[in-house]
Every structure is written in structure tokens, then in C-alpha cells.
GROMACS .gro file of C-alpha atoms in nm:
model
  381
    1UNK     CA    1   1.720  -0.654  -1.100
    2UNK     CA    2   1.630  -0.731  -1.473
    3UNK     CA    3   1.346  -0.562  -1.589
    4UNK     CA    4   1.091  -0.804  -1.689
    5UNK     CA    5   0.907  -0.797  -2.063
    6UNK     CA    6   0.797  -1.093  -2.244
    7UNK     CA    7   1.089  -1.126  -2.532
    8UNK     CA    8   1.014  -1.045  -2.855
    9UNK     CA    9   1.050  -1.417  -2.969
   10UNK     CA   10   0.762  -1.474  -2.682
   11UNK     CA   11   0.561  -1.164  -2.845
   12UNK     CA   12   0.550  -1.328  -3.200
   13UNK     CA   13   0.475  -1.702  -3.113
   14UNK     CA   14   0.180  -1.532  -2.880
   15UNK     CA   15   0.052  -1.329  -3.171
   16UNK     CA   16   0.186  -1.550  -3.505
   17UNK     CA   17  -0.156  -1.607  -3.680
   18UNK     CA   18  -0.261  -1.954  -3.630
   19UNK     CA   19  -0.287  -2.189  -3.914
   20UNK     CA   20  -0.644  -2.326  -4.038
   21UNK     CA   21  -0.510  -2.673  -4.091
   22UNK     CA   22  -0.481  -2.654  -3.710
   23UNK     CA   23  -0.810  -2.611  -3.595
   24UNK     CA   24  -1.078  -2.818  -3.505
   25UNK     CA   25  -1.325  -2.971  -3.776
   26UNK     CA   26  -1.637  -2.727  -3.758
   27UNK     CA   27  -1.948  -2.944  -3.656
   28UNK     CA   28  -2.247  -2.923  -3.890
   29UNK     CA   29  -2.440  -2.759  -3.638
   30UNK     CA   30  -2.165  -2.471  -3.540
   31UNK     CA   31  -2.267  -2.142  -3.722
   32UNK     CA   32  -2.005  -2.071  -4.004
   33UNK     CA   33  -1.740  -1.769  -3.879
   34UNK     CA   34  -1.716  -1.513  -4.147
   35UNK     CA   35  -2.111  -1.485  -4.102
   36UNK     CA   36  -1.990  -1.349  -3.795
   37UNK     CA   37  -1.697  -1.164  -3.787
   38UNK     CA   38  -1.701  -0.942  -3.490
   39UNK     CA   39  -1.736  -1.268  -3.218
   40UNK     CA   40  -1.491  -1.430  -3.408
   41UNK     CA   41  -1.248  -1.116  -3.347
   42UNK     CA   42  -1.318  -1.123  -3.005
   43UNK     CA   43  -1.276  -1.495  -2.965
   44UNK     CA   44  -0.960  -1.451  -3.198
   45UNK     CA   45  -0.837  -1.162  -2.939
   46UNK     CA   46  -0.940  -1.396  -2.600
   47UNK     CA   47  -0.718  -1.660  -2.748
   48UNK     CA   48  -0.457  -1.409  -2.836
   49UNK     CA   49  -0.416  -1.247  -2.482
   50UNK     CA   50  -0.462  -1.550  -2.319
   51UNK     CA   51  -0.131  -1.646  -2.509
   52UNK     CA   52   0.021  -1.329  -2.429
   53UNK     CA   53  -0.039  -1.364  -2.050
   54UNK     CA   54   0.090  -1.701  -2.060
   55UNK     CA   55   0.425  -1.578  -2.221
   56UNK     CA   56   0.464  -1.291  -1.977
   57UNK     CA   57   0.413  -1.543  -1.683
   58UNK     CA   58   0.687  -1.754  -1.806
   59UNK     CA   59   0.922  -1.449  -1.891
   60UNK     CA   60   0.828  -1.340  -1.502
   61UNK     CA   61   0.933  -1.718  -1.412
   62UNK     CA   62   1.224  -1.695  -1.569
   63UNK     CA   63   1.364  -1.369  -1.416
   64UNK     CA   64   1.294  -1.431  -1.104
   65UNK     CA   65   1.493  -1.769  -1.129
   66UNK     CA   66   1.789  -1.592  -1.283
   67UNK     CA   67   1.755  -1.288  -1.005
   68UNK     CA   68   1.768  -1.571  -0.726
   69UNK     CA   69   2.048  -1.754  -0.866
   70UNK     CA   70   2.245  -1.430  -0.857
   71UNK     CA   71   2.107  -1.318  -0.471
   72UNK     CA   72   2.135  -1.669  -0.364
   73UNK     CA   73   1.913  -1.867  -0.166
   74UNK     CA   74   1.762  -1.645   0.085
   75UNK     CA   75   1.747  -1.775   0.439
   76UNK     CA   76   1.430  -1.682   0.647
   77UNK     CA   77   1.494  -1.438   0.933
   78UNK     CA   78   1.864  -1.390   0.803
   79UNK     CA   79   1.995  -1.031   0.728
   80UNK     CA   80   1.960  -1.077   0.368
   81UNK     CA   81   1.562  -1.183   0.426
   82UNK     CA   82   1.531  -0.820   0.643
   83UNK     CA   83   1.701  -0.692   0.395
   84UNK     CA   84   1.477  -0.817   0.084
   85UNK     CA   85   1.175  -0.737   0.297
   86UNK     CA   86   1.265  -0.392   0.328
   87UNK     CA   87   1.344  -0.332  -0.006
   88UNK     CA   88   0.997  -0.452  -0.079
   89UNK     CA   89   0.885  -0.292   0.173
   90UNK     CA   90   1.032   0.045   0.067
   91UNK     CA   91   0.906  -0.009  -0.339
   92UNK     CA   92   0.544  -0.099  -0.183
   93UNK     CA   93   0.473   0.246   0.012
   94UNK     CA   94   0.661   0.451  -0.185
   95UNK     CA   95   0.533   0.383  -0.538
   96UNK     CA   96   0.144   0.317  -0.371
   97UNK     CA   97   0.152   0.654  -0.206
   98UNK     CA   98   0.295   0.860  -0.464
   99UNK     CA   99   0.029   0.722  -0.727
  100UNK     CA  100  -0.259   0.831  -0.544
  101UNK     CA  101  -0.176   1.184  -0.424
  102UNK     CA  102  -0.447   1.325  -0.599
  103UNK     CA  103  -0.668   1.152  -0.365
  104UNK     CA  104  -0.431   1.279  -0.090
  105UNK     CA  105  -0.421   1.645  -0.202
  106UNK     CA  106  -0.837   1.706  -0.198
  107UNK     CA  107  -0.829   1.488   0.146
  108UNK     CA  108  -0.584   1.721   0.295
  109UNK     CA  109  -0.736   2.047   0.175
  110UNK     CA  110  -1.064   1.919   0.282
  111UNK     CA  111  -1.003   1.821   0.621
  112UNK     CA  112  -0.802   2.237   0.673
  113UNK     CA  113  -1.143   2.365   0.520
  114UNK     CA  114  -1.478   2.144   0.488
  115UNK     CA  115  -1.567   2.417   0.277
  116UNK     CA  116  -1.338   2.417  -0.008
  117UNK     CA  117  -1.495   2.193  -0.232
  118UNK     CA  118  -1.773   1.964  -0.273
  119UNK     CA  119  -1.664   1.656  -0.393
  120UNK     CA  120  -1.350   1.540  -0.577
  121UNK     CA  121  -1.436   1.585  -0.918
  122UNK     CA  122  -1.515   1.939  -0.879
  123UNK     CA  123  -1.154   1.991  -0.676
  124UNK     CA  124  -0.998   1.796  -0.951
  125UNK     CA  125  -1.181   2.010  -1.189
  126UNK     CA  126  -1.082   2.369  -1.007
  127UNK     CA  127  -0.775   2.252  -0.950
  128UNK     CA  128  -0.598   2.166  -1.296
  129UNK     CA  129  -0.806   2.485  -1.422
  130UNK     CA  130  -0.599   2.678  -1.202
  131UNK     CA  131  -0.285   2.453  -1.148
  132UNK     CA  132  -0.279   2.239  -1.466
  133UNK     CA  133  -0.219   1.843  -1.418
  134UNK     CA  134   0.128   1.910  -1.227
  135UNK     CA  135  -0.124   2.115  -0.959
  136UNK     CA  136  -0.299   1.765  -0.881
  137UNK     CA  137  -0.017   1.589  -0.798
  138UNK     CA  138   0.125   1.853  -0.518
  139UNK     CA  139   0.284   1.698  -0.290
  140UNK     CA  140   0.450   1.417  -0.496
  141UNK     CA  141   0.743   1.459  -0.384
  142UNK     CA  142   0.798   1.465  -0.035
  143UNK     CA  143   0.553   1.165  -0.051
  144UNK     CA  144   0.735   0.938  -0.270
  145UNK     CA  145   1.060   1.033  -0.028
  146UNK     CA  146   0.909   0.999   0.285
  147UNK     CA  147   0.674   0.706   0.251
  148UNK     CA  148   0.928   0.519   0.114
  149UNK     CA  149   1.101   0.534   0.417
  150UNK     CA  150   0.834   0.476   0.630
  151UNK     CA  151   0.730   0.140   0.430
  152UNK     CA  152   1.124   0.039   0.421
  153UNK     CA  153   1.145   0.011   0.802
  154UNK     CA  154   0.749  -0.055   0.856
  155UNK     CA  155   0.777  -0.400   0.648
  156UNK     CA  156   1.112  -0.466   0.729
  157UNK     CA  157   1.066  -0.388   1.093
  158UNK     CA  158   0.752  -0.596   1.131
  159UNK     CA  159   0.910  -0.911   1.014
  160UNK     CA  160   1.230  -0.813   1.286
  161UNK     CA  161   1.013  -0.767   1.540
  162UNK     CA  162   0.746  -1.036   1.482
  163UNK     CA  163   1.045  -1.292   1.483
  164UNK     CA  164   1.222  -1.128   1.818
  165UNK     CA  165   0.915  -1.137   1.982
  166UNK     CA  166   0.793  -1.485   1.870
  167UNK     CA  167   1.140  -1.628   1.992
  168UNK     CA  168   1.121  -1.463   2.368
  169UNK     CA  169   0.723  -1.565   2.361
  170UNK     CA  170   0.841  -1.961   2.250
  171UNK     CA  171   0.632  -2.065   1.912
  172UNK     CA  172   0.355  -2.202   2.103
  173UNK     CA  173   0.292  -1.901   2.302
  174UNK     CA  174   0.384  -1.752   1.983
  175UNK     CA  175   0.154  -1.922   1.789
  176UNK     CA  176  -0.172  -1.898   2.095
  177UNK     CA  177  -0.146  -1.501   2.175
  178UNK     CA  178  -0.043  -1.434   1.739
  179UNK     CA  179  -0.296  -1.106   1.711
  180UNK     CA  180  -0.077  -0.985   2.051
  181UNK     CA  181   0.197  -1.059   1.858
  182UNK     CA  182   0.106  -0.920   1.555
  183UNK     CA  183  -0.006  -0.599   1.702
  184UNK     CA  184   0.322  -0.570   1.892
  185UNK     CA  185   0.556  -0.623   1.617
  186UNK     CA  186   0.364  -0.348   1.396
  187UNK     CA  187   0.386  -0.083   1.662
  188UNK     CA  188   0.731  -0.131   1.756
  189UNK     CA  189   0.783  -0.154   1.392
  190UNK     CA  190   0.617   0.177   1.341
  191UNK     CA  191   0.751   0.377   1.610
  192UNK     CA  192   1.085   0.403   1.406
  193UNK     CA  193   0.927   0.431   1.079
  194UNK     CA  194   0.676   0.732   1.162
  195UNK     CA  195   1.060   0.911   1.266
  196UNK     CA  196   1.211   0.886   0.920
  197UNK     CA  197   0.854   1.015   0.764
  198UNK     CA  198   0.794   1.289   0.972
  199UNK     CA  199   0.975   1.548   0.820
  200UNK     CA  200   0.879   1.459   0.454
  201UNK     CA  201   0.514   1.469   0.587
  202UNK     CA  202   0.493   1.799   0.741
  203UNK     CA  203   0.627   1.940   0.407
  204UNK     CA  204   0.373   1.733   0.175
  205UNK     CA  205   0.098   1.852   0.423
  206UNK     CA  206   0.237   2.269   0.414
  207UNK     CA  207   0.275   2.194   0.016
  208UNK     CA  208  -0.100   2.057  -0.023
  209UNK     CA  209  -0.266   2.301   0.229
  210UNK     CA  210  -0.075   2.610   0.234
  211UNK     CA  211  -0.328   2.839  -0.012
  212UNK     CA  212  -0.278   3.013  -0.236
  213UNK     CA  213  -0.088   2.696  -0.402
  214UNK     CA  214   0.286   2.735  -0.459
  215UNK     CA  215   0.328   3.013  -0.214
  216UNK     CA  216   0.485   2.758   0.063
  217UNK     CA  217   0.754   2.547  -0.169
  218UNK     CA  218   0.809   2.433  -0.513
  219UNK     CA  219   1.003   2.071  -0.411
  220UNK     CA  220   1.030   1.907  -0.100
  221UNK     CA  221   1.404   2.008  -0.035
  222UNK     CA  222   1.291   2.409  -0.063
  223UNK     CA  223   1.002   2.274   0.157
  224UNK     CA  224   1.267   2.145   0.424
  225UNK     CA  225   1.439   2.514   0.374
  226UNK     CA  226   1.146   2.705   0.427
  227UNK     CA  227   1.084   2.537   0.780
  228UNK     CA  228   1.411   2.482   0.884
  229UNK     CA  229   1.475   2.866   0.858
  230UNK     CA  230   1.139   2.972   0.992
  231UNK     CA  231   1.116   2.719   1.261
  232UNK     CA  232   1.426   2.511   1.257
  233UNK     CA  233   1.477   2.146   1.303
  234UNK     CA  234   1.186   2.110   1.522
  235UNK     CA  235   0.987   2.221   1.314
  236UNK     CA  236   0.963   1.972   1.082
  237UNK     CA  237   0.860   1.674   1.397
  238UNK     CA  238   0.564   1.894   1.553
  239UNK     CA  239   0.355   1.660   1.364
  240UNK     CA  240   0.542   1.365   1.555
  241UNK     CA  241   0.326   1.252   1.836
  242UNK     CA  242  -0.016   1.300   1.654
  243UNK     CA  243   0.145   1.143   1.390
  244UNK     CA  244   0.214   0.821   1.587
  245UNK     CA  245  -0.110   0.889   1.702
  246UNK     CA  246  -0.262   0.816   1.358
  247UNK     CA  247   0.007   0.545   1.238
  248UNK     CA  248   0.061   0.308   1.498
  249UNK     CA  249  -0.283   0.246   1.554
  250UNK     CA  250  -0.354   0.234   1.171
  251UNK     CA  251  -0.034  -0.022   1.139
  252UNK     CA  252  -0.131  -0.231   1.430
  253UNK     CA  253  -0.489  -0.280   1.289
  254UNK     CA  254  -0.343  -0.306   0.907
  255UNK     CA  255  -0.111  -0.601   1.016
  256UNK     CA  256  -0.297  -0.775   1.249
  257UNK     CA  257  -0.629  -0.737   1.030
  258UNK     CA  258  -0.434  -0.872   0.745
  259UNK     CA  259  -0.309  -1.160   0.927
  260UNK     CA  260  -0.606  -1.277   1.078
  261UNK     CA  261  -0.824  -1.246   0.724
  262UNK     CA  262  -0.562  -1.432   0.548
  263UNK     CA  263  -0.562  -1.722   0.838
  264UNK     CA  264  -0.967  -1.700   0.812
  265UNK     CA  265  -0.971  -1.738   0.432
  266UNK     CA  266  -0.738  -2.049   0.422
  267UNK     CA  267  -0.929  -2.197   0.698
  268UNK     CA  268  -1.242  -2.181   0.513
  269UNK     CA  269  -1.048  -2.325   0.166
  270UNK     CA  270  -0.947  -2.723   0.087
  271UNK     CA  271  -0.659  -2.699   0.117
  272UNK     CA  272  -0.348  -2.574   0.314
  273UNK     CA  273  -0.189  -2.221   0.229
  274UNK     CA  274   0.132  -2.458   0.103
  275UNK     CA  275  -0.083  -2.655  -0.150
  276UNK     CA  276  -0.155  -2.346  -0.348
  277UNK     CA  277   0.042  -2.185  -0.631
  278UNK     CA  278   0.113  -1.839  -0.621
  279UNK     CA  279  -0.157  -1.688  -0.803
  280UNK     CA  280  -0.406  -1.803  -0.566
  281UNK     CA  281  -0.175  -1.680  -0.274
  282UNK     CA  282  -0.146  -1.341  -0.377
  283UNK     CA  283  -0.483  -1.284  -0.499
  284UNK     CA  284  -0.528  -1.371  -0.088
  285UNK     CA  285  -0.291  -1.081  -0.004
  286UNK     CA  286  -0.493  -0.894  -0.224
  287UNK     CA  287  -0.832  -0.936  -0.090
  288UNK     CA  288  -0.712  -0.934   0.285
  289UNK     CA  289  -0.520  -0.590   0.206
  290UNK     CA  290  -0.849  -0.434   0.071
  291UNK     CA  291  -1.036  -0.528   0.371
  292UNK     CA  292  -0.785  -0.469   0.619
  293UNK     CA  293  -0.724  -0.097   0.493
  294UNK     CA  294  -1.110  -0.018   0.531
  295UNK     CA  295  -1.058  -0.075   0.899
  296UNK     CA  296  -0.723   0.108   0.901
  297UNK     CA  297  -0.898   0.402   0.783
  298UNK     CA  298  -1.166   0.399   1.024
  299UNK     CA  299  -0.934   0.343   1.323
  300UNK     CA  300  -0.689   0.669   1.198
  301UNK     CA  301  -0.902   0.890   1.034
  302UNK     CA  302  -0.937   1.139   1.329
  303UNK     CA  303  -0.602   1.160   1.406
  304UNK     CA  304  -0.517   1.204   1.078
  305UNK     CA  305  -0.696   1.517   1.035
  306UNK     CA  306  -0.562   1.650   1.353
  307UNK     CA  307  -0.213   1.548   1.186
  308UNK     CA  308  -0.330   1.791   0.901
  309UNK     CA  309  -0.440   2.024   1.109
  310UNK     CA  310  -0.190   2.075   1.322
  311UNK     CA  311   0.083   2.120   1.006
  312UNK     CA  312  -0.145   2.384   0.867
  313UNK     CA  313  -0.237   2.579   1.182
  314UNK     CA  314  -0.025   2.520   1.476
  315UNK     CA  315   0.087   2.833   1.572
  316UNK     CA  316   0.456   2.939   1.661
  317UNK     CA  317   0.546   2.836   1.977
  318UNK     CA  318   0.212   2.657   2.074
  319UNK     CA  319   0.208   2.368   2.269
  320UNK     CA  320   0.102   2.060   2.180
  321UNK     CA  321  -0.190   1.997   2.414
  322UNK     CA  322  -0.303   2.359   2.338
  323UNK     CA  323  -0.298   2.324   1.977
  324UNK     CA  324  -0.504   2.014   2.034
  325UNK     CA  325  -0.777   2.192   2.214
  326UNK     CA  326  -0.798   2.464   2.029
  327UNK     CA  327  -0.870   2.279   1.707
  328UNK     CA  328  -1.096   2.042   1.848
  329UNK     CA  329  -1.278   2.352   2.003
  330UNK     CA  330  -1.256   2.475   1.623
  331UNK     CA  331  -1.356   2.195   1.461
  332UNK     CA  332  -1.593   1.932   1.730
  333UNK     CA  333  -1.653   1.576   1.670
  334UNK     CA  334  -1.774   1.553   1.342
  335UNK     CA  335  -1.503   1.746   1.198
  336UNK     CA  336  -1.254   1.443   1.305
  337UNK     CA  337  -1.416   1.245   1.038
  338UNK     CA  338  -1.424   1.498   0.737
  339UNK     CA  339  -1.335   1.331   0.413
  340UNK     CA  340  -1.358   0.984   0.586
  341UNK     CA  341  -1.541   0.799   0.228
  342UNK     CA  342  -1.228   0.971   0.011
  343UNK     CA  343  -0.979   0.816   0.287
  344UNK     CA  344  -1.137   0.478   0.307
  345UNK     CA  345  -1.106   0.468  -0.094
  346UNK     CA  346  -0.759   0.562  -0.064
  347UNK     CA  347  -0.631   0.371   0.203
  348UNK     CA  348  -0.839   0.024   0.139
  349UNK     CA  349  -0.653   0.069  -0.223
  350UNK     CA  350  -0.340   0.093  -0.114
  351UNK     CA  351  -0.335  -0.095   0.144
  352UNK     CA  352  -0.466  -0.405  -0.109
  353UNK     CA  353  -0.216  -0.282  -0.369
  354UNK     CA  354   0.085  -0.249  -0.059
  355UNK     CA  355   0.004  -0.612   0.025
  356UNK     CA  356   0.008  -0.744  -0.312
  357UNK     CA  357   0.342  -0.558  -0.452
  358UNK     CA  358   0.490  -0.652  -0.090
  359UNK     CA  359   0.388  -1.053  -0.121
  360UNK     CA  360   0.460  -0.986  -0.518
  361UNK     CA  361   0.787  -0.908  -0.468
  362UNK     CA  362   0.851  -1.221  -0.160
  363UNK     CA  363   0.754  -1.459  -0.444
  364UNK     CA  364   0.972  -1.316  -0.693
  365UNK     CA  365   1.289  -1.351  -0.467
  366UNK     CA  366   1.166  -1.702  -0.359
  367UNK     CA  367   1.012  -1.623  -0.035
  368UNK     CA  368   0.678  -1.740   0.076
  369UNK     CA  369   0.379  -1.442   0.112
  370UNK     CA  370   0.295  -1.336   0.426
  371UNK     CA  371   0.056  -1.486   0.709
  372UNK     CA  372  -0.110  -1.806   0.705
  373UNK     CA  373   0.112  -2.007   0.869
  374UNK     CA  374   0.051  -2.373   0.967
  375UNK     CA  375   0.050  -2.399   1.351
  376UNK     CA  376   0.410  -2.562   1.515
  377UNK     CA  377   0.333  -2.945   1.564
  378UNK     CA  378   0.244  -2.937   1.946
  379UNK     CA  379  -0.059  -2.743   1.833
  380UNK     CA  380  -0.180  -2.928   1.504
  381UNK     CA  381  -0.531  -3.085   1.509
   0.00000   0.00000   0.00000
């Protein structure tokens, strides 16, 4: 895929100073410019970067013409549409994930001990004291693998099993019971996914947690070593089932959220979803991500620190249900929710930024973003 940067010939014309025969005649009541240099900078720069920005949209524009002349036109629900939805799919969770693992890291060591620190600035702070930079981003690793995974057959998955499902419903049925629909399709959808990240999490949560740092693994392939030879194959899916228990209900409320604030914000626009350009469609992804991952956060939180729990502390041979009881014995109520304001940061930002790389990337190859669909004929006002 080409990589995209305005051209240098775009680059000069957007910053070639502008001639003074060009300009407007200067009314008698205008204050003169040089007696005020600094606004006429900033007006100069406004004008500049507005340029610029209208360059690099056209560059964009261009590419992603010349990158769908070379896929081809891309048929919706064909394999090369799951395909292209996986892909962005894949680039969405991977790249979101790995960029906030700081966030990640201090949520992780919180929720093993309330205690550690008091807020993330001071962990930050201890941290890269002791650590240095590369000690904030622990964990990078086995993130960027496994939740790359997890978004390739989460996004690609969803749209599979939103359109196998809609076809056996009929599209009216389809269309009446969509949140059903929608909340199928994710879980299914994430069922499969939360298999290909397990292993990947259980060493970013051992990598994160495991004190003092470094003792555990240096990379997440010596990470898949060390509990493969301690624990073997099974030791890397403990997490499994409480981590289905965190993602398919944090899924099924991030799609069906999503869909249902997109359909409520075109409702209360103009005009149809087809009448606008993509800007304004996107910026719609944007918003409903951000406000769709503050409910995914609330809905998962507590079995997301049992996930972390559980990786750090499960001992040896301890079943499941026992390990459960004993931490929440450990731990109580309130300790299911520790670090819930860091997590709702995290998530409702990458959830927004998911959703808007995701739809991004649809638009580019010539697809339309997702939700807000018009209803099928037998059920238009």
C-alpha cells in the first residue's frame, strides 16, 4: 500500500509565499499589518496550514484511488471485503493497544496490588527512575502480537457473522431485532478472537506484574518459553474463560453501543448517513467509539482484574473456580473495580481511535464506514 505524504510539489505550492499583487485592497478602516506583526503571522500560518491540509487531503485522495484501482473494486460481503476488514481490523487493535501500554502497565500492577502506587504520574515517575523509558512500555510486545490478532478476527469476524446471521434472520427481521443481531455477531466474533490472544496476554500480564521487573521475561517469545517449560501449553490459556469473561461482554456492548449511537446521531441530523462526505462520517465513528468504550469499560472492568489476577497468582494446579474464590475472598467487591477511571481513559480512547482507523481505513479502500444503515424498503417511513 503506498505510503501517503503530500509530494513535495504539493509542499511548495502550500507554502510558496503569496504575492501582494494578489491580495485584497486594504479598506481604509482595516488596521495596517506591519503595525501588527504577530496576528499577521498567525493569520499568515492559519492560511498556510489550511493549504497544507488541503494538499494532504488530495494526496490521501489520490492514493487511495490508485490503491483501489490495483485491489479492484471490492464487493460487499465477498472474501476480499472479509479480507480488507480484517486487515483493518488487525492494524486498528494492534497499533491502538500497543500505543497505550503505559496506561496498561500501571492498570495491571494496580489491580495485583492497590497499594503500589498512587496515581499514574507517580508510577510513571518510579518507574522510568528505575526502568528508564523502555520500563514503561513493558509489555509492548506481546501486546502488539496478540491484539493484533484478536482485532484481525474481532472486526473481520463481526462483519462474517453479522451478514450470516442477518441472511438466516431475513433483512426485515434483520433489520427489527439489529441490537440482537449486533450483540450476536460480536460474541460469536469474539469467541475465536479471545483464542488467538490468549497466550500473548498471559505473557504481557506475567511481564507487567511479575515484580521485581524483568525477572519473568525480556520478549514475549522468552515469555512463551518460560511458561511453556514451567507449566506447558496450558499454561498459557488459564486466563481463557475469565478472559471471555471480560471480552465478550466488553465486545458485545462495544459493537452494539457503537451501532446504535451512530443510528441515533444520524437520526437526529438532516440528512441521511449517504448524503454526507467522509469527514463528517468518520468524525461519527469517532464520537460513537469514545462513548461506546466508556460503557465497555464499565461492563469488563471486574473481570478484567480477575483476568490479571488470576495470571499473577493462580497457583499451580489450582482450579479455576477455586482460584476465583480465593481472590475474591482476597480482594471483595470493591477490589473488582480498582483502577476503573485509568481503564475508562484507556479503553474510551481506543475504542474512539479503533473505530476511526477501522472506518479510516473502509473509506480508503472504497468501502462505506460502519453502521447507520438505511432500513430495507418494506420498513422505510
Amino acid at each position: 500500500m503506498p505510503f501517503t505524504l503530500p509530494s513535495a510539489a504539493a509542499l511548495q505550492s502550500a507554502f510558496a509565499s503569496s504575492s501582494p499583487i494578489a491580495q485584497p485592497p486594504r479598506s481604509k478602516y482595516e488596521a495596517r499589518s506591519e503595525l501588527y506583526s504577530a496576528w499577521n503571522a498567525v493569520d499568515d500560518a492559519k492560511s498556510k496550514a489550511g493549504s497544507l491540509s488541503e494538499a494532504a487531503k488530495n494526496e490521501i485522495e489520490k492514493a487511495s484511488a490508485k490503491t483501489q484501482q490495483q485491489v479492484g473494486k471490492i464487493e460487499l460481503y465477498s472474501a476480499k471485503y472479509y479480507a480488507t476488514c480484517t486487515f483493518g481490523g488487525l492494524v486498528a487493535c494492534g497499533a491502538t493497544h500497543t500505543m497505550v501500554t503505559p496506561l496498561d502497565l500501571v492498570k495491571c500492577r494496580r489491580q495485583v496490588d492497590s497499594k503500589l502506587y498512587k496515581g499514574n504520574f507517580e508510577a510513571w515517575g518510579k518507574i522510568g527512575r528505575a526502568e528508564g523509558i523502555r520500563g514503561i512500555f513493558t509489555g509492548w510486545g506481546p501486546t502488539l502480537f496478540g491484539y493484533s490478532a484478536q482485532g484481525a478476527f474481532k472486526y473481520g469476524g463481526y462483519e462474517y457473522f453479522k451478514k450470516f446471521y442477518s441472511d438466516l434472520a431475513g433483512a426485515e427481521n434483520a433489520y427489527r431485532y439489529k441490537t440482537a443481531l449486533y450483540l450476536t455477531a460480536s460474541a460469536s466474533a469474539e469467541f475465536i478472537a479471545d483464542i488467538a490472544l490468549c497466550p500473548f496476554e498471559a505473557v504481557k500480564v506475567r511481564m507487567q506484574t511479575t515484580m521485581p521487573p524483568a525477572t519473568f521475561a525480556t520478549g514475549t517469545f522468552s515469555g512463551i518459553s518460560a511458561i511453556t517449560s514451567a507449566e506447558g501449553t496450558a499454561g498459557l490459556f488459564k486466563g481463557l474463560y475469565p478472559l471471555w469473561g471480560r471480552q465478550i461482554p466488553y465486545t458485545m456492548m462495544k459493537f452494539a453501543s457503537f451501532e446504535t449511537i451512530v443510528d441515533m446521531i444520524y437520526a437526529r441530523m438532516d440528512k441521511p448517513k449517504s448524503a454526507y462526505g467522509k469527514g463528517v462520517q468518520t468524525g461519527v465513528s469517532c464520537t460513537a467509539g469514545y462513548l461506546a468504550g466508556i460503557l465497555c469499560a464499565i461492563v469488563s472492568h471486574p473481570a478484567d482484574v480477575m483476568v490479571s489476577k488470576l495470571n499473577a497468582n493462580r497457583k499451580p494446579g489450582e482450579a479455576f473456580g477455586g482460584a476465583v474464590g480465593r481472590i475474591y475472598k482476597e480482594i471483595g467487591f470493591m477490589g473488582l473495580w480498582n483502577g476503573l477511571p485509568v481503564r475508562i481513559i484507556m479503553i474510551g480512547t481506543l475504542t474512539s481511535a479503533q473505530w476511526t482507523i477501522y472506518d479510516s481505513f473502509k473509506v480508503y479502500m472504497g468501502l462505506p464506514t460502519t453502521g447507520g444503515a438505511a432500513p430495507p424498503p418494506a420498513l422505510a417511513k
